[in-house]
């Protein structure tokens, strides 16, 4: 006997890694959702005739909520 304890291989998709992957995906979607609204501002101004102030307030309200 060599005197060393055998090491147990932990699978890549252990519950801890699944949780980290899930939280990372939620974080990514949260930030993507926040950025998408800003790409819509030119279309909102064109379609509805919103002024820069209204669009700015819309962005601020979106972030506050």
Tab-separated table of N, CA and C in Angstrom:
chain	number	residue	atom	x	y	z
A	1	UNK	N	0.830	-1.186	0.000
A	1	UNK	CA	0.000	0.000	0.000
A	1	UNK	C	0.870	1.243	0.000
A	2	UNK	N	0.417	2.234	-0.722
A	2	UNK	CA	1.198	3.457	-0.824
A	2	UNK	C	0.893	4.438	0.299
A	3	UNK	N	-0.208	4.298	0.966
A	3	UNK	CA	-0.538	5.169	2.077
A	3	UNK	C	-1.301	6.423	1.684
A	4	UNK	N	-1.618	6.592	0.432
A	4	UNK	CA	-2.381	7.771	0.022
A	4	UNK	C	-3.839	7.391	-0.160
A	5	UNK	N	-4.699	8.307	0.186
A	5	UNK	CA	-6.127	8.069	0.033
A	5	UNK	C	-6.523	8.274	-1.422
A	6	UNK	N	-7.388	7.433	-1.930
A	6	UNK	CA	-7.821	7.620	-3.322
A	6	UNK	C	-8.673	8.883	-3.443
A	7	UNK	N	-8.492	9.585	-4.527
A	7	UNK	CA	-9.293	10.788	-4.761
A	7	UNK	C	-10.515	10.415	-5.583
A	8	UNK	N	-11.609	11.014	-5.225
A	8	UNK	CA	-12.855	10.770	-5.943
A	8	UNK	C	-13.012	11.825	-7.025
A	9	UNK	N	-13.259	11.391	-8.223
A	9	UNK	CA	-13.465	12.326	-9.329
A	9	UNK	C	-14.870	12.900	-9.223
A	10	UNK	N	-14.946	14.223	-9.278
A	10	UNK	CA	-16.252	14.878	-9.246
A	10	UNK	C	-16.667	15.185	-10.672
A	11	UNK	N	-17.855	14.829	-11.033
A	11	UNK	CA	-18.297	15.105	-12.401
A	11	UNK	C	-18.429	16.601	-12.656
A	12	UNK	N	-18.259	16.989	-13.907
A	12	UNK	CA	-18.354	18.396	-14.294
A	12	UNK	C	-19.732	18.963	-13.976
A	13	UNK	N	-20.759	18.166	-14.145
A	13	UNK	CA	-22.115	18.662	-13.899
A	13	UNK	C	-22.608	18.299	-12.507
A	14	UNK	N	-21.728	18.454	-11.539
A	14	UNK	CA	-22.132	18.265	-10.154
A	14	UNK	C	-23.149	19.348	-9.801
A	15	UNK	N	-23.960	19.137	-8.788
A	15	UNK	CA	-24.994	20.136	-8.440
A	15	UNK	C	-24.442	21.539	-8.218
A	16	UNK	N	-23.240	21.640	-7.666
A	16	UNK	CA	-22.668	22.971	-7.443
A	16	UNK	C	-22.411	23.692	-8.759
A	17	UNK	N	-21.903	22.967	-9.749
A	17	UNK	CA	-21.615	23.580	-11.049
A	17	UNK	C	-22.888	23.884	-11.815
A	18	UNK	N	-23.902	23.068	-11.624
A	18	UNK	CA	-25.198	23.360	-12.263
A	18	UNK	C	-25.770	24.661	-11.714
A	19	UNK	N	-25.657	24.854	-10.405
A	19	UNK	CA	-26.146	26.086	-9.784
A	19	UNK	C	-25.365	27.292	-10.299
A	20	UNK	N	-24.058	27.169	-10.395
A	20	UNK	CA	-23.249	28.272	-10.910
A	20	UNK	C	-23.617	28.576	-12.356
A	21	UNK	N	-23.813	27.555	-13.177
A	21	UNK	CA	-24.195	27.768	-14.574
A	21	UNK	C	-25.569	28.435	-14.663
A	22	UNK	N	-26.501	28.012	-13.823
A	22	UNK	CA	-27.834	28.615	-13.816
A	22	UNK	C	-27.777	30.081	-13.397
A	23	UNK	N	-27.021	30.386	-12.357
A	23	UNK	CA	-26.911	31.771	-11.904
A	23	UNK	C	-26.224	32.641	-12.943
A	24	UNK	N	-25.225	32.085	-13.622
A	24	UNK	CA	-24.537	32.838	-14.668
A	24	UNK	C	-25.495	33.133	-15.818
A	25	UNK	N	-26.312	32.165	-16.191
A	25	UNK	CA	-27.282	32.371	-17.270
A	25	UNK	C	-28.307	33.441	-16.874
A	26	UNK	N	-28.781	33.404	-15.640
A	26	UNK	CA	-29.722	34.436	-15.165
A	26	UNK	C	-29.077	35.812	-15.196
A	27	UNK	N	-27.832	35.898	-14.779
A	27	UNK	CA	-27.101	37.165	-14.783
A	27	UNK	C	-26.948	37.694	-16.212
A	28	UNK	N	-26.602	36.799	-17.145
A	28	UNK	CA	-26.441	37.186	-18.545
A	28	UNK	C	-27.759	37.699	-19.131
A	29	UNK	N	-28.842	36.990	-18.882
A	29	UNK	CA	-30.137	37.412	-19.408
A	29	UNK	C	-30.593	38.731	-18.782
A	30	UNK	N	-30.283	38.932	-17.526
A	30	UNK	CA	-30.640	40.178	-16.851
A	30	UNK	C	-29.954	41.361	-17.529
A	31	UNK	N	-28.677	41.229	-17.802
A	31	UNK	CA	-27.962	42.336	-18.431
A	31	UNK	C	-28.326	42.498	-19.906
A	32	UNK	N	-28.586	41.411	-20.601
A	32	UNK	CA	-29.026	41.511	-21.991
A	32	UNK	C	-30.370	42.226	-22.071
A	33	UNK	N	-31.259	41.927	-21.148
A	33	UNK	CA	-32.571	42.566	-21.105
A	33	UNK	C	-32.432	44.070	-20.883
A	34	UNK	N	-31.499	44.462	-20.031
A	34	UNK	CA	-31.289	45.887	-19.774
A	34	UNK	C	-30.733	46.612	-20.989
A	35	UNK	N	-29.938	45.947	-21.795
A	35	UNK	CA	-29.312	46.600	-22.934
A	35	UNK	C	-30.222	46.658	-24.155
A	36	UNK	N	-31.144	45.726	-24.271
A	36	UNK	CA	-32.019	45.675	-25.442
A	36	UNK	C	-32.897	46.911	-25.536
A	37	UNK	N	-33.360	47.430	-24.412
A	37	UNK	CA	-34.274	48.572	-24.441
A	37	UNK	C	-33.607	49.788	-25.093
A	38	UNK	N	-32.309	49.935	-24.918
A	38	UNK	CA	-31.627	51.094	-25.490
A	38	UNK	C	-31.508	51.003	-27.006
A	39	UNK	N	-31.484	49.807	-27.557
A	39	UNK	CA	-31.441	49.672	-29.013
A	39	UNK	C	-32.787	50.029	-29.639
A	40	UNK	N	-33.844	50.026	-28.839
A	40	UNK	CA	-35.178	50.352	-29.349
A	40	UNK	C	-35.470	51.848	-29.359
A	41	UNK	N	-34.642	52.644	-28.717
A	41	UNK	CA	-34.924	54.075	-28.613
A	41	UNK	C	-35.054	54.782	-29.961
A	42	UNK	N	-34.166	54.550	-30.935
A	42	UNK	CA	-34.365	55.215	-32.227
A	42	UNK	C	-35.695	54.829	-32.895
A	43	UNK	N	-36.096	53.563	-32.757
A	43	UNK	CA	-37.373	53.140	-33.334
A	43	UNK	C	-38.546	53.791	-32.614
A	44	UNK	N	-38.443	53.948	-31.300
A	44	UNK	CA	-39.512	54.624	-30.554
A	44	UNK	C	-39.628	56.082	-30.974
A	45	UNK	N	-38.495	56.726	-31.186
A	45	UNK	CA	-38.538	58.123	-31.619
A	45	UNK	C	-39.121	58.237	-33.022
A	46	UNK	N	-38.781	57.319	-33.884
A	46	UNK	CA	-39.273	57.364	-35.256
A	46	UNK	C	-40.764	57.043	-35.316
A	47	UNK	N	-41.181	55.975	-34.661
A	47	UNK	CA	-42.568	55.507	-34.757
A	47	UNK	C	-43.553	56.389	-33.985
A	48	UNK	N	-43.180	56.779	-32.784
A	48	UNK	CA	-44.126	57.497	-31.926
A	48	UNK	C	-43.798	58.968	-31.767
A	49	UNK	N	-42.683	59.404	-32.318
A	49	UNK	CA	-42.317	60.805	-32.239
A	49	UNK	C	-41.879	61.249	-30.851
A	50	UNK	N	-41.330	60.327	-30.070
A	50	UNK	CA	-40.867	60.681	-28.725
A	50	UNK	C	-39.675	61.622	-28.801
A	51	UNK	N	-39.636	62.582	-27.888
A	51	UNK	CA	-38.493	63.492	-27.815
A	51	UNK	C	-37.354	62.805	-27.059
A	52	UNK	N	-36.191	63.441	-27.082
A	52	UNK	CA	-35.046	62.891	-26.367
A	52	UNK	C	-35.324	62.804	-24.857
A	53	UNK	N	-36.040	63.780	-24.327
A	53	UNK	CA	-36.368	63.772	-22.907
A	53	UNK	C	-37.270	62.613	-22.521
A	54	UNK	N	-38.255	62.327	-23.350
A	54	UNK	CA	-39.175	61.222	-23.073
A	54	UNK	C	-38.438	59.889	-23.163
A	55	UNK	N	-37.573	59.772	-24.153
A	55	UNK	CA	-36.803	58.536	-24.298
A	55	UNK	C	-35.854	58.360	-23.116
A	56	UNK	N	-35.236	59.455	-22.674
A	56	UNK	CA	-34.361	59.381	-21.509
A	56	UNK	C	-35.101	58.987	-20.247
A	57	UNK	N	-36.296	59.556	-20.065
A	57	UNK	CA	-37.118	59.199	-18.913
A	57	UNK	C	-37.560	57.741	-18.993
A	58	UNK	N	-37.875	57.267	-20.186
A	58	UNK	CA	-38.240	55.863	-20.361
A	58	UNK	C	-37.093	54.953	-19.940
A	59	UNK	N	-35.874	55.287	-20.356
A	59	UNK	CA	-34.715	54.498	-19.958
A	59	UNK	C	-34.487	54.525	-18.470
A	60	UNK	N	-34.652	55.681	-17.859
A	60	UNK	CA	-34.469	55.796	-16.406
A	60	UNK	C	-35.525	54.998	-15.661
A	61	UNK	N	-36.765	55.096	-16.092
A	61	UNK	CA	-37.832	54.340	-15.441
A	61	UNK	C	-37.619	52.847	-15.601
A	62	UNK	N	-37.148	52.431	-16.751
A	62	UNK	CA	-36.876	51.014	-16.977
A	62	UNK	C	-35.842	50.501	-15.993
A	63	UNK	N	-34.792	51.284	-15.755
A	63	UNK	CA	-33.754	50.851	-14.817
A	63	UNK	C	-34.227	50.906	-13.369
A	64	UNK	N	-35.028	51.909	-13.026
A	64	UNK	CA	-35.498	52.025	-11.649
A	64	UNK	C	-36.450	50.906	-11.272
A	65	UNK	N	-37.259	50.492	-12.225
A	65	UNK	CA	-38.234	49.425	-11.950
A	65	UNK	C	-37.516	48.114	-11.953
